[in-house]
Protein backbone atom coordinates (compact mmCIF):
# COMPACT_ATOMS: atom_id res chain seq x y z
CA MET A 1 -40.65 6.22 25.14
CA ILE A 2 -38.47 3.08 24.89
CA ILE A 3 -35.35 3.21 22.73
CA PHE A 4 -34.19 -0.17 21.43
CA GLY A 5 -32.13 -1.43 18.54
CA SER A 6 -29.08 -3.50 17.71
CA ARG A 7 -25.36 -3.07 17.45
CA GLY A 8 -22.71 -5.17 15.74
CA TYR A 9 -19.37 -6.14 17.25
CA LEU A 10 -16.47 -7.51 15.19
CA TYR A 11 -13.81 -9.65 16.90
CA GLN A 12 -10.59 -10.79 15.21
CA LEU A 13 -9.94 -14.32 16.47
CA ALA A 14 -6.80 -15.36 14.57
CA ILE A 15 -4.54 -14.76 11.60
CA MET A 16 -3.46 -17.85 9.67
CA THR A 17 -1.99 -18.76 6.29
CA LEU A 18 -4.45 -20.44 3.95
CA VAL A 19 -4.88 -20.81 0.20
CA CYS A 20 -7.56 -18.38 -0.95
CA GLY A 21 -10.49 -19.95 -2.79
CA HIS A 22 -10.97 -16.80 -4.88
CA CYS A 23 -7.48 -15.71 -6.00
CA GLY A 24 -5.63 -19.01 -5.36
CA ASN A 25 -2.74 -17.36 -3.50
CA PRO A 26 -1.38 -18.76 -0.24
CA SER A 27 -1.76 -15.69 1.95
CA ALA A 28 -2.70 -14.57 5.43
CA HIS A 29 -6.38 -14.84 6.30
CA THR A 30 -8.09 -13.27 9.28
CA LEU A 31 -10.69 -15.28 11.18
CA LYS A 32 -13.38 -12.92 12.41
CA LYS A 33 -16.50 -13.25 14.56
CA HIS A 34 -19.39 -10.83 14.01
CA VAL A 35 -21.85 -10.64 16.92
CA THR A 36 -25.07 -8.59 16.77
CA LYS A 37 -26.52 -7.65 20.16
CA PHE A 38 -29.92 -6.33 21.13
CA THR A 39 -29.69 -2.93 22.83
CA LEU A 40 -32.09 -1.19 25.19
CA PHE A 41 -31.37 2.49 25.83
CA PHE A 42 -28.02 1.99 24.03
CA VAL A 43 -26.96 -0.73 26.48
CA PRO A 44 -26.10 -4.08 24.81
CA LEU A 45 -28.13 -6.81 26.54
CA PHE A 46 -27.79 -10.13 24.72
CA PRO A 47 -26.48 -11.47 21.39
CA PHE A 48 -29.05 -12.64 18.87
CA SER A 49 -26.81 -13.29 15.85
CA THR A 50 -23.27 -14.68 15.57
CA LYS A 51 -21.48 -15.17 12.25
CA TYR A 52 -17.95 -16.34 11.48
CA LEU A 53 -15.96 -15.35 8.40
CA THR A 54 -12.49 -15.46 6.92
CA GLN A 55 -10.99 -12.61 4.89
CA CYS A 56 -8.06 -12.91 2.50
CA THR A 57 -5.48 -10.18 3.06
CA PHE A 58 -4.28 -10.47 -0.56
CA CYS A 59 -7.50 -9.93 -2.53
CA GLY A 60 -9.85 -8.85 0.30
CA VAL A 61 -12.59 -11.42 -0.36
CA SER A 62 -14.60 -12.46 2.72
CA GLN A 63 -16.16 -15.90 3.04
CA ARG A 64 -18.75 -16.90 5.65
CA ILE A 65 -18.01 -20.17 7.42
CA ALA A 66 -19.82 -22.39 9.93
CA LYS A 67 -19.08 -22.26 13.67
CA GLU A 68 -17.63 -25.78 13.63
CA GLN A 69 -15.22 -24.86 10.85
CA ALA A 70 -14.23 -21.66 12.69
CA ASP A 71 -13.52 -23.67 15.85
CA GLN A 72 -11.41 -26.11 13.85
CA LEU A 73 -9.40 -23.28 12.23
CA LEU A 74 -8.93 -21.61 15.61
CA ALA A 75 -7.64 -24.86 17.12
CA GLN A 76 -5.22 -25.29 14.21
CA SER A 77 -3.90 -21.74 14.47
CA ALA A 78 -3.46 -22.03 18.25
CA GLY A 79 -1.59 -25.33 17.93
CA GLY A 80 -4.28 -27.67 19.17
CA PRO A 81 -3.65 -31.19 20.45
CA ASP A 82 -3.25 -32.63 16.93
CA PHE A 83 -0.58 -30.11 15.96
CA GLY A 84 1.83 -30.08 18.94
CA GLN A 85 2.94 -26.78 20.40
CA GLY A 86 2.37 -24.77 17.21
CA ALA A 87 3.89 -21.35 16.63
CA GLY A 88 5.11 -19.99 19.91
CA GLY A 89 3.37 -22.42 22.22
CA GLY A 90 4.84 -20.85 25.34
CA GLN A 91 8.41 -21.66 24.31
CA PRO A 92 11.11 -18.97 24.60
CA TYR A 93 11.95 -17.19 21.38
CA GLY A 94 15.43 -17.20 19.89
CA PRO A 95 18.64 -19.08 20.62
CA GLY A 96 20.25 -18.73 24.03
CA GLN A 97 17.20 -17.46 25.89
CA ALA A 98 16.21 -20.88 27.16
CA GLN A 99 19.57 -21.15 28.96
CA GLY A 100 19.27 -17.68 30.55
CA GLN A 101 21.51 -15.98 28.01
CA GLY A 102 20.37 -12.83 26.26
CA GLN A 103 19.90 -9.13 26.70
CA GLY A 104 18.32 -9.22 30.15
CA GLN A 105 21.15 -11.20 31.80
CA GLY A 106 23.79 -8.43 31.77
CA GLN A 107 25.47 -9.72 28.62
CA ALA A 108 25.65 -7.64 25.46
CA TYR A 109 23.76 -8.94 22.45
CA GLY A 110 26.00 -9.97 19.60
CA GLN A 111 29.02 -11.09 21.65
CA PRO A 112 30.89 -14.14 20.31
CA GLY A 113 29.54 -17.41 21.60
CA GLN A 114 26.04 -16.05 22.26
CA GLY A 115 24.46 -17.96 19.38
CA ASN A 116 24.02 -14.92 17.15
CA PRO A 117 23.06 -16.27 13.70
CA TYR A 118 24.34 -13.14 11.92
CA GLN A 119 27.98 -13.44 13.05
CA ASN A 120 30.57 -15.16 10.87
C-alpha cells in the first residue's frame, strides 16, 4: 500500500505598510507565500503549487497577488536598490552606537552627553 497526499506550508515573507484596498486604511500588511508539496509516506518531496498573498492586519482581508508583484513588494520592504538602505539596512540603531558609545562600552545609559533624547 502506497500512502501519498499533499501538505501546505505557509511562509511569512515581510510586513509592510500599505493602504488596504478593502477598508481603505493605511495599515500593516503581511506578505505570505503558500506552498503545497506532494508527500509520499508523509515525506514532502516537491512543490506543485505556490501562491502569494497579502493580508491586512486591520480588517483581515487577504488578497492573492502575482509572483512578480510579490517580488516587487519584497524588494521594496527590504530596501532594494531603488530605495536606498531602507529600514535598518545594516546600520546601527540609535544615537551614539555608531561611535562606540552605549550600554556595552562600560558607560551607563542616560548619562549627560550620551545623546539621550529623553533628557532635558
